[in-house]
Tab-separated table of C-alpha atoms in Angstrom:
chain	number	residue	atom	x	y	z
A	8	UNK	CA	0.000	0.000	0.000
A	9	UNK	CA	2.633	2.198	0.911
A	10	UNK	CA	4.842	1.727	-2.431
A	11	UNK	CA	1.734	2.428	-4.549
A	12	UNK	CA	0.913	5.551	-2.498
A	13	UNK	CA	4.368	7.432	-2.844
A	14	UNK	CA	4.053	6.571	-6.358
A	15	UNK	CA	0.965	8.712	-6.335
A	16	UNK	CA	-1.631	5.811	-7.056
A	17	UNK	CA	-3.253	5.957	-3.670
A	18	UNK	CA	-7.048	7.105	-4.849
A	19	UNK	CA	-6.910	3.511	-7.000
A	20	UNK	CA	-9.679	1.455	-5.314
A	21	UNK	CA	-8.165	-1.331	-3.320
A	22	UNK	CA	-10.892	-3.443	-2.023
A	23	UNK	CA	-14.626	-3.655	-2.851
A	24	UNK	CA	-16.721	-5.802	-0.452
A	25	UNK	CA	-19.900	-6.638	-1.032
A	26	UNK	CA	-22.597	-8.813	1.298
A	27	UNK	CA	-25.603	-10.615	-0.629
A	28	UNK	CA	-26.669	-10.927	2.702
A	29	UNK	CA	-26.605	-7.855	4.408
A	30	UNK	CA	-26.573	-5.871	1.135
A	31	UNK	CA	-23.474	-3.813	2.802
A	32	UNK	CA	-21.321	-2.660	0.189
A	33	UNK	CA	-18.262	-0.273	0.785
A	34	UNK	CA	-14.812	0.583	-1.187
A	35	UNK	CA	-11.596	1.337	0.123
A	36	UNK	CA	-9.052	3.177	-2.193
A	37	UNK	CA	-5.304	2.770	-1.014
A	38	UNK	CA	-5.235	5.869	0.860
A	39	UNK	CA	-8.391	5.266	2.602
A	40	UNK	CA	-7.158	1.416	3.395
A	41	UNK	CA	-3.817	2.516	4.511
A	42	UNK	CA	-5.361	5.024	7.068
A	43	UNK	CA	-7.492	2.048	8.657
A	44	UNK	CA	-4.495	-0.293	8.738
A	45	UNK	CA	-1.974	2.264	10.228
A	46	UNK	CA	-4.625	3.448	13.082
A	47	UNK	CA	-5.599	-0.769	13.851
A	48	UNK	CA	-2.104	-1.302	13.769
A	49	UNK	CA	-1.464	1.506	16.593
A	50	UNK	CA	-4.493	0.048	18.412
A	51	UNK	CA	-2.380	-3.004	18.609
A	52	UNK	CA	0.573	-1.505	20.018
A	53	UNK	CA	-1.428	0.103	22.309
A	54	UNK	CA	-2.635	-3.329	23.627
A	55	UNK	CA	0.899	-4.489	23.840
A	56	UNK	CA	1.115	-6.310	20.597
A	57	UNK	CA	4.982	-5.709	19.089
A	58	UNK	CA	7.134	-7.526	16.489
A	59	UNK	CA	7.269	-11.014	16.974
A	60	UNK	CA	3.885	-11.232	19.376
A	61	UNK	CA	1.312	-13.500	18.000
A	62	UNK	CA	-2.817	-12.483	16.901
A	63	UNK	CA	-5.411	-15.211	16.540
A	64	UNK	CA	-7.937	-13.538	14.284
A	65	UNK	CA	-11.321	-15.239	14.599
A	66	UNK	CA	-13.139	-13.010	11.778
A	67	UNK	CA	-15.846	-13.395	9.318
A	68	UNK	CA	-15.220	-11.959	5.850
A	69	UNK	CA	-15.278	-8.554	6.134
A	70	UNK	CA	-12.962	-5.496	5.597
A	71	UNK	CA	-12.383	-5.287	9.255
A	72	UNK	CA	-10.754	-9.117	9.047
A	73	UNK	CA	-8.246	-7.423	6.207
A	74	UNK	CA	-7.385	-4.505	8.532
A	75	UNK	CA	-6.560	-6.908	11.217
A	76	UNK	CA	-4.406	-9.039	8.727
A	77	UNK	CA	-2.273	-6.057	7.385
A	78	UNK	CA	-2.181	-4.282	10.831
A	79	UNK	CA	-0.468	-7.280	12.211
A	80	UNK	CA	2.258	-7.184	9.262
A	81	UNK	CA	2.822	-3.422	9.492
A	82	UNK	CA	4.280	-4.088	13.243
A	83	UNK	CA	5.707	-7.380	12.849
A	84	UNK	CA	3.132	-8.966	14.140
A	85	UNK	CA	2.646	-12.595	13.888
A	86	UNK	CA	-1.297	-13.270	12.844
A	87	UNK	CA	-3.174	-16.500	12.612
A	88	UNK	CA	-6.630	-16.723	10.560
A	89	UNK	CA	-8.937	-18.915	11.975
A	90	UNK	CA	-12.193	-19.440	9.933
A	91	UNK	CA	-14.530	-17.345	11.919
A	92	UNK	CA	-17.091	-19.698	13.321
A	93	UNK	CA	-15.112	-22.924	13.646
A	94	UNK	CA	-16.047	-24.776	17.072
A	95	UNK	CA	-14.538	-23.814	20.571
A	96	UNK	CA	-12.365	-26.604	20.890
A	97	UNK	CA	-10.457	-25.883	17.505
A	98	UNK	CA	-10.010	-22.535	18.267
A	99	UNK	CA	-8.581	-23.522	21.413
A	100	UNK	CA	-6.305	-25.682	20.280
A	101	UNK	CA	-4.604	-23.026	17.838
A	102	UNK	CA	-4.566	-20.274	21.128
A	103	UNK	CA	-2.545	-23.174	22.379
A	104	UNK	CA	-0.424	-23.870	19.613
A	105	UNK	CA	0.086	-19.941	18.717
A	106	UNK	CA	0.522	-18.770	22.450
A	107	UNK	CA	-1.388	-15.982	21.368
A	108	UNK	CA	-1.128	-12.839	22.647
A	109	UNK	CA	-4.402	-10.749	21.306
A	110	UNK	CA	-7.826	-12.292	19.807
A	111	UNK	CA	-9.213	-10.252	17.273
A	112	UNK	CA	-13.142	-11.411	16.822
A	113	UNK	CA	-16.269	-9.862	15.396
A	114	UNK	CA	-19.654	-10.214	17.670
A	115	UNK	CA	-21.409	-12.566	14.677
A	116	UNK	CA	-20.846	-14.137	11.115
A	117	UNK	CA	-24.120	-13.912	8.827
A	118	UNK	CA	-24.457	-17.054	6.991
A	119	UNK	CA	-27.177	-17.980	4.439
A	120	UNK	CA	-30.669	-18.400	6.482
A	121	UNK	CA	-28.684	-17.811	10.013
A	122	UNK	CA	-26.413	-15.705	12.215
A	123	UNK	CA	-23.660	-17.404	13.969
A	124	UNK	CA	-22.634	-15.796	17.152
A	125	UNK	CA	-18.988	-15.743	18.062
A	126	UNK	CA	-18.777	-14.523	21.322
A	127	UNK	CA	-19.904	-17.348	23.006
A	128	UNK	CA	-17.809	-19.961	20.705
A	129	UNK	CA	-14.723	-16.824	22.032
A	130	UNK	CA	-15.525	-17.520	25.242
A	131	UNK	CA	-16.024	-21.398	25.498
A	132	UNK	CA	-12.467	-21.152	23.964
A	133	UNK	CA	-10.570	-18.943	25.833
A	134	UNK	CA	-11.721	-21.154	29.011
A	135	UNK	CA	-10.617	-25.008	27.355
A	136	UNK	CA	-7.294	-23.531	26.423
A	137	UNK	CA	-4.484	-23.903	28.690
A	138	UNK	CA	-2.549	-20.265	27.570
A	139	UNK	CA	-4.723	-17.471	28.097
A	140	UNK	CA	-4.485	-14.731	25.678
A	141	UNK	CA	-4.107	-11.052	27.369
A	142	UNK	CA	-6.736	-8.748	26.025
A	143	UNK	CA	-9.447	-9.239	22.653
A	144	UNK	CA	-10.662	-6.470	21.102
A	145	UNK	CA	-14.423	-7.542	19.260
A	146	UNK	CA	-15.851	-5.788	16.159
A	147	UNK	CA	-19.326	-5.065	16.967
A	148	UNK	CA	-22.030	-6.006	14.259
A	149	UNK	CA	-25.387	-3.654	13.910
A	150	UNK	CA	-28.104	-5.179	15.957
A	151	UNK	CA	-25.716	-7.882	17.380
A	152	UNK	CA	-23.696	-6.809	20.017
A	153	UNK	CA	-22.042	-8.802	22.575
A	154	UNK	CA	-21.614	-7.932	26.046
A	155	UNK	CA	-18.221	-7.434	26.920
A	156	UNK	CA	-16.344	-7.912	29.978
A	157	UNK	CA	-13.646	-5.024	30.912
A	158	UNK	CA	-10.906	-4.715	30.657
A	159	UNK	CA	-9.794	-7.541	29.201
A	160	UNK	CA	-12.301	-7.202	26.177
A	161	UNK	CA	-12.886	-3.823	24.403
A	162	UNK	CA	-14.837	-3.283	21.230
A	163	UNK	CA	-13.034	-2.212	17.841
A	164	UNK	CA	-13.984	1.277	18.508
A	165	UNK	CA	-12.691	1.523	21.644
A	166	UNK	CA	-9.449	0.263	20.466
A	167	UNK	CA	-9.021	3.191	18.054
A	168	UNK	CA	-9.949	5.597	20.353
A	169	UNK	CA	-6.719	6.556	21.414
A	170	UNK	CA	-4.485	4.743	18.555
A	171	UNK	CA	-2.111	6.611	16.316
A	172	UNK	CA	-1.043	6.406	12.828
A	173	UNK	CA	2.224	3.462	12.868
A	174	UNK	CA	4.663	3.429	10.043
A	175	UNK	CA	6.211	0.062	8.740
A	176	UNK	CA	8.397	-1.607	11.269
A	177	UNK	CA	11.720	-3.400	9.152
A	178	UNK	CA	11.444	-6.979	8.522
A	179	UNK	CA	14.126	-9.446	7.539
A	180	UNK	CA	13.340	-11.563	4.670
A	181	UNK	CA	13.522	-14.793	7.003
A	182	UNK	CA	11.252	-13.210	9.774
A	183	UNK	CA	7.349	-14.918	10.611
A	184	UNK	CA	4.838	-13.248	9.202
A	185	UNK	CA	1.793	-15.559	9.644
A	186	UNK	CA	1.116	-18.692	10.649
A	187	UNK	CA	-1.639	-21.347	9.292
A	188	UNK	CA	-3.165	-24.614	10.361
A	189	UNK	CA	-3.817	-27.657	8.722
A	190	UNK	CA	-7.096	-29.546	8.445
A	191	UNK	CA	-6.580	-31.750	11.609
A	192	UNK	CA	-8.408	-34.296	9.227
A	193	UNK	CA	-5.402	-37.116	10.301
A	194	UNK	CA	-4.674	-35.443	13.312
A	195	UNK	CA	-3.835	-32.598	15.598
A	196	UNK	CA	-3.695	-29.558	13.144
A	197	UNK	CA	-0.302	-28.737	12.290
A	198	UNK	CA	1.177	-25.029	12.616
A	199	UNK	CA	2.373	-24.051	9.299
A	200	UNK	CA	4.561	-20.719	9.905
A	201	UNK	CA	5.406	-18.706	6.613
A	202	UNK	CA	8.247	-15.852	6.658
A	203	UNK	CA	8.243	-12.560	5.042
A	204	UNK	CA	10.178	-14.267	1.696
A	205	UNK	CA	8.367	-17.323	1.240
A	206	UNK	CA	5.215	-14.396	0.782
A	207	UNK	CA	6.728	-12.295	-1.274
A	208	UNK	CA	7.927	-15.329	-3.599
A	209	UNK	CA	4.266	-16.714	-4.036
A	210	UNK	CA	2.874	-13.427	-4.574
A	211	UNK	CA	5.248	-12.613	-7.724
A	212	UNK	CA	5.011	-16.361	-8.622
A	213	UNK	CA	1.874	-16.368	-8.831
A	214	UNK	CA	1.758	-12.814	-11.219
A	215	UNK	CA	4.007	-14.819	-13.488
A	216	UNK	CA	2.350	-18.134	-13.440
A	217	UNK	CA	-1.188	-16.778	-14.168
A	218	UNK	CA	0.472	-13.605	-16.290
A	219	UNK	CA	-1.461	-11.204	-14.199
A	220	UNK	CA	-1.274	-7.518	-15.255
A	221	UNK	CA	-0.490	-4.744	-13.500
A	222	UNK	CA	-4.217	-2.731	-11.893
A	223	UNK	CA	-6.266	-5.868	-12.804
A	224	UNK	CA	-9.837	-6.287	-11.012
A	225	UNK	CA	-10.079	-9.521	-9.260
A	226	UNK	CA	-12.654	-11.218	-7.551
A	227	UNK	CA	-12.377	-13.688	-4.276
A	228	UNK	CA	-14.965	-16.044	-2.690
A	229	UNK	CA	-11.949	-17.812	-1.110
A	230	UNK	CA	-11.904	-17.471	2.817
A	231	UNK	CA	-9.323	-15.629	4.473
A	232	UNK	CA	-8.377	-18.427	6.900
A	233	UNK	CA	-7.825	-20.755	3.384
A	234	UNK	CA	-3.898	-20.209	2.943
A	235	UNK	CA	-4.682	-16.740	3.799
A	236	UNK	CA	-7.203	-16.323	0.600
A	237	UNK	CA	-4.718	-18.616	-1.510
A	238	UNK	CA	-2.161	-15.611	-0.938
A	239	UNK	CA	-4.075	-13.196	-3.207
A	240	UNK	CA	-4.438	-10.393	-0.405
A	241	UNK	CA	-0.412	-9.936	-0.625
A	242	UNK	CA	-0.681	-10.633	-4.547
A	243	UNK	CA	-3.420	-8.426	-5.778
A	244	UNK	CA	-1.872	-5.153	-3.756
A	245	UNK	CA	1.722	-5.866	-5.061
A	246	UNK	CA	0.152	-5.432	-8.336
A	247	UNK	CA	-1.695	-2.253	-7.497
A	248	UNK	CA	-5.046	-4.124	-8.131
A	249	UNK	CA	-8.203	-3.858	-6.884
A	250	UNK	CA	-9.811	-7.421	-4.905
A	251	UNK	CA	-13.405	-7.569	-4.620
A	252	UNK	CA	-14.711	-9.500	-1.900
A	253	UNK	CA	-17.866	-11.768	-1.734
A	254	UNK	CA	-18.617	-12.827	1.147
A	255	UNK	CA	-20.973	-15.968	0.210
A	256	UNK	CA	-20.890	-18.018	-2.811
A	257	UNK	CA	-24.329	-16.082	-4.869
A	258	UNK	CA	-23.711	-17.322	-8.517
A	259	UNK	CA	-26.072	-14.495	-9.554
A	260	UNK	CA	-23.766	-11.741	-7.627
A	261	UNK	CA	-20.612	-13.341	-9.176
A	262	UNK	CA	-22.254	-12.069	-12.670
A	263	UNK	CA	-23.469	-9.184	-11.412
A	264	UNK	CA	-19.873	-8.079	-9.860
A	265	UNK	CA	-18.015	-9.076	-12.901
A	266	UNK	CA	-20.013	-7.353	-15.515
A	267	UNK	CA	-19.912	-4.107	-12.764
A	268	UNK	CA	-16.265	-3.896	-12.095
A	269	UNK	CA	-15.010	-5.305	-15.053
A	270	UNK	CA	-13.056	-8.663	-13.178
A	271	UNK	CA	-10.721	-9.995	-15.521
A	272	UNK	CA	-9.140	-12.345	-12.946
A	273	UNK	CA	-11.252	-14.948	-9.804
A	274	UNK	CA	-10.580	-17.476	-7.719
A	275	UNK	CA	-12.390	-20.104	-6.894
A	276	UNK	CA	-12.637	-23.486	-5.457
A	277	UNK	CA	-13.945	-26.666	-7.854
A	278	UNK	CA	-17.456	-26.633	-6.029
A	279	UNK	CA	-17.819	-23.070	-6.986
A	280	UNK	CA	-16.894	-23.493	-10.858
A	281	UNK	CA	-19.936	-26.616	-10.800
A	282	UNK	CA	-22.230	-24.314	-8.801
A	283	UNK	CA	-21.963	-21.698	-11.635
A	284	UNK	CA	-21.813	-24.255	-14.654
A	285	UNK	CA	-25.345	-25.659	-12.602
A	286	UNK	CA	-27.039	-22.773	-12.081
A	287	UNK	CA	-30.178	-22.096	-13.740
A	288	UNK	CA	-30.212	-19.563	-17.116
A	289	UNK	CA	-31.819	-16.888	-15.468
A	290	UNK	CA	-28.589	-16.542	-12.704
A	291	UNK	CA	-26.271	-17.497	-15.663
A	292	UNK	CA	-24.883	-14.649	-18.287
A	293	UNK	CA	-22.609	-14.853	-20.783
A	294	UNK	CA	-19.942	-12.494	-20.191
A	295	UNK	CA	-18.911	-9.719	-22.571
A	296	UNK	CA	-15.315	-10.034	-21.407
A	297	UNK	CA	-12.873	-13.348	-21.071
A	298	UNK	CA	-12.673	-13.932	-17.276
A	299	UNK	CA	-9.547	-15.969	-16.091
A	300	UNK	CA	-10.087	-18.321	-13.518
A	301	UNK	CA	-7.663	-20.116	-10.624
A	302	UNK	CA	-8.884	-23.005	-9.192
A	303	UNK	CA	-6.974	-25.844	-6.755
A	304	UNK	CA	-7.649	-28.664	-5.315
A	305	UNK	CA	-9.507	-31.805	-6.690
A	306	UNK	CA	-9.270	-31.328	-10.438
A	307	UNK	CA	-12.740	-30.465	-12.159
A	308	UNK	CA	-13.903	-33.217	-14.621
A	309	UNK	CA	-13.481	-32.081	-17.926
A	310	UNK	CA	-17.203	-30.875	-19.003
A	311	UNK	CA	-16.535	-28.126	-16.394
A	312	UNK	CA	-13.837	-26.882	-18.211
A	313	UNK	CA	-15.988	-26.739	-21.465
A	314	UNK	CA	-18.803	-25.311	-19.612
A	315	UNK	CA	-16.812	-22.570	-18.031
A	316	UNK	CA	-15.419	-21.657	-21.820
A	317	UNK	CA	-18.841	-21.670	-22.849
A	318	UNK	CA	-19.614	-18.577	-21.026
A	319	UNK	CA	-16.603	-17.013	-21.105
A	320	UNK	CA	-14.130	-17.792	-18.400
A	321	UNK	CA	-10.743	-19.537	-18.883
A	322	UNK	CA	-9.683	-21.561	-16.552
A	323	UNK	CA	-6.304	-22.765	-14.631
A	324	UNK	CA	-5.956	-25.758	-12.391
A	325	UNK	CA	-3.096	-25.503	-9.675
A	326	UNK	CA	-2.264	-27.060	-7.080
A	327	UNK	CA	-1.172	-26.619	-3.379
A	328	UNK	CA	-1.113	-27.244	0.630
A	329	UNK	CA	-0.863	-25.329	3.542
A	330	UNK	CA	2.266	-25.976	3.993
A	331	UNK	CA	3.952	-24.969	0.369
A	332	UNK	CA	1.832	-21.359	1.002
A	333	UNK	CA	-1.035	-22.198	-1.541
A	334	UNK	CA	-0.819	-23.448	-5.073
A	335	UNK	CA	3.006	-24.590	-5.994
A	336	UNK	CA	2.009	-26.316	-9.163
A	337	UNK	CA	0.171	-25.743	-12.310
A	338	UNK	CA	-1.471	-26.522	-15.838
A	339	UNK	CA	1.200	-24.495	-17.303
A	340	UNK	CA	-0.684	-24.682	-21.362
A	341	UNK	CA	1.757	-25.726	-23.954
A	342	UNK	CA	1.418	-23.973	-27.492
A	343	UNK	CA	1.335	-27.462	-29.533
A	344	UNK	CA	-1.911	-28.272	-27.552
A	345	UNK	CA	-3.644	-25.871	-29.324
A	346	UNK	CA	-4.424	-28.457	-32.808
A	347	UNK	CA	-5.544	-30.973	-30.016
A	348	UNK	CA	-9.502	-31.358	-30.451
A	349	UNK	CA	-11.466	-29.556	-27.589
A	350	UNK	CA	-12.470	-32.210	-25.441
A	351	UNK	CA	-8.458	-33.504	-25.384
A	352	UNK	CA	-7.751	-29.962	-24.529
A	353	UNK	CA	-10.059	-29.743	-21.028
A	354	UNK	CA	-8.704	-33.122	-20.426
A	355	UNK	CA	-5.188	-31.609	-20.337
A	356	UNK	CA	-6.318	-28.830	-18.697
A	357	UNK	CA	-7.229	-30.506	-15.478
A	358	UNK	CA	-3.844	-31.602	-14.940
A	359	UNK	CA	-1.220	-29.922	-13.047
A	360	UNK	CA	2.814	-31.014	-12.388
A	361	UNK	CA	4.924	-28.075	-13.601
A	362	UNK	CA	6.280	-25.904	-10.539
A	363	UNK	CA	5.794	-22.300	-10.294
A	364	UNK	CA	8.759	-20.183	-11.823
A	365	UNK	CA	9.503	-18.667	-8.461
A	366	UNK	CA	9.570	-21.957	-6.621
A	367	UNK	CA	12.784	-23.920	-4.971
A	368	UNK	CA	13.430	-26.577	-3.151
């Protein structure tokens, strides 16, 4: 943010998030992002938090979650997404793991047909885990507020009250800057840390891999707690981009937001490229634009691939864990696949093998 700013492109819009639940919708040029970071991140100091100190951010997807996230960076501040609603005992288990110093949590997540209050998952937490965290400061949500118990817990607001502007603290390459869990599906979750460099290098690896421009629009339905949104919120800034966010998967909305802010890149997991190749006509449009799409995981049988051309996206599989930072591997397309017949060509497509330029052993 800062680099793009002193190079006089701060009024670019940054971030666009928009709820088809609440129908909230706000934008955030760089300027106006920057501000918010560098007051949350003197809220933080002011609560103690300083370079090296850990942040368990329990957050639903809003722009107060992304704050959080680059607040924590611009101190040195080691932050841990967990998916905000997740039961009491997991989140425990990461305070734990993290020895946490602050919890940053919202009062409630609004998910389709319910609201999920986090306060009481907060609380069940903080009492199962064995290290006690010091202070949490709690985002309160119109028309859901949570009682809070001073002085250990103080609302967002209160937080800022008294916080100043922070500048950049200086990093070495080979310093934490996050850390993220594994599934737990075999086990205990596993703490994956990530430094400054292994960030950087999947950011600009990923720009090459998926030739990315510089100022492109992209949209996100990946959560923030999923290898930190695949590594896109570092990615998309570095490029001087703009990220729109949707909060829930609304096939519809994803239309709707790429016709209105002209997205030429999205991300999205396999489930949500058959959700839009199966939606009805009437949420469906054929765009006026190509639309390139990342997806990762389980590769998509081919027909989605054909689909997805159909209505003008073009997709990429990669491929990834928690612990390589995201995707490491891709379809990287090969010129003399081009005479192949179509249906050879999505089968190819769903592969992935060849390592991202920026990638080492």
């Amino acid at each position: 943010m800062d680099f793009h700013i002193d190079q006089g492109k701060g009024s670019k819009i940054a971030l666009i998030y928009d709820s088809p639940i609440t129908g909230d919708k706000n934008k955030f040029s760089y300027e106006e992002l920057r501000s918010k970071v560098s007051k949350f991140a003197g809220a933080l100091k002011n609560q103690g938090v300083n370079k090296g100190d850990r942040v368990i951010i329990y957050m639903p997807m809003i722009p107060e979650a992304v704050v959080a996230i680059l607040a924590c960076a611009r101190i040195g501040a080691i932050h841990s997404v967990v998916f905000g609603g997740f039961a009491s005992n997991e989140l425990a288990s990461r305070i734990d793991d993290s020895k946490a110093k602050i919890l940053v949590t919202a009062s409630c997540g609004f998910e389709p047909g319910r609201t999920v209050e986090y306060k009481p998952l907060v609380d069940e937490a903080i009492k199962i885990a064995g290290h006690k965290i010091e202070k949490m400061i709690l985002f309160q949500r119109k028309g859901h507020e949570a009682k809070l118990n001073a002085p250990n817990e103080i609302s967002w607001e209160e937080a800022l009250a008294e916080a100043k502007d922070t500048d950049c603290v200086e990093m070495n390459s080979n310093e934490f800057a996050y850390i993220l869990y594994t599934s737990g599906t075999t086990g205990n979750p596993k703490g994956v840390v990530y430094h400054h460099r292994g960030s950087y290098l999947m950011s600009t690896g990923s720009a090459v891999a998926w030739n990315m421009p510089a100022r492109l629009s992209f949209l996100t339905v990946v959560p923030m707690f999923h290898c930190n949104g695949w590594c896109y919120p570092w990615t998309i800034p570095m490029l001087n981009g703009k990220t729109v966010c949707l909060r829930n998967i609304d096939i519809k909305k994803i239309f709707e937001l790429i016709e209105e802010h002209k997205i030429t890149h999205f991300g999205g997991a396999p489930i949500v490229l058959n959700m839009i190749t199966g939606a009805s006509e009437k949420d469906q449009k054929k765009l006026g634009h190509k639309v390139y799409v990342l997806t990762a995981g389980a590769p998509p049988p081919s027909i989605i691939f054909k689909k997805m051309q159909a209505l003008g996206f073009e997709v990429m599989h990669v491929y990834g864990l928690t612990e390589t930072y995201g995707h490491i591997l891709q379809c990287a397309w090969n010129d003399q696949w081009d005479g192949l017949d179509e249906d050879k060509q999505n089968e190819i497509k769903a592969r992935q093998g060849v390592r991202l330029s920026l990638k080492h052993n």
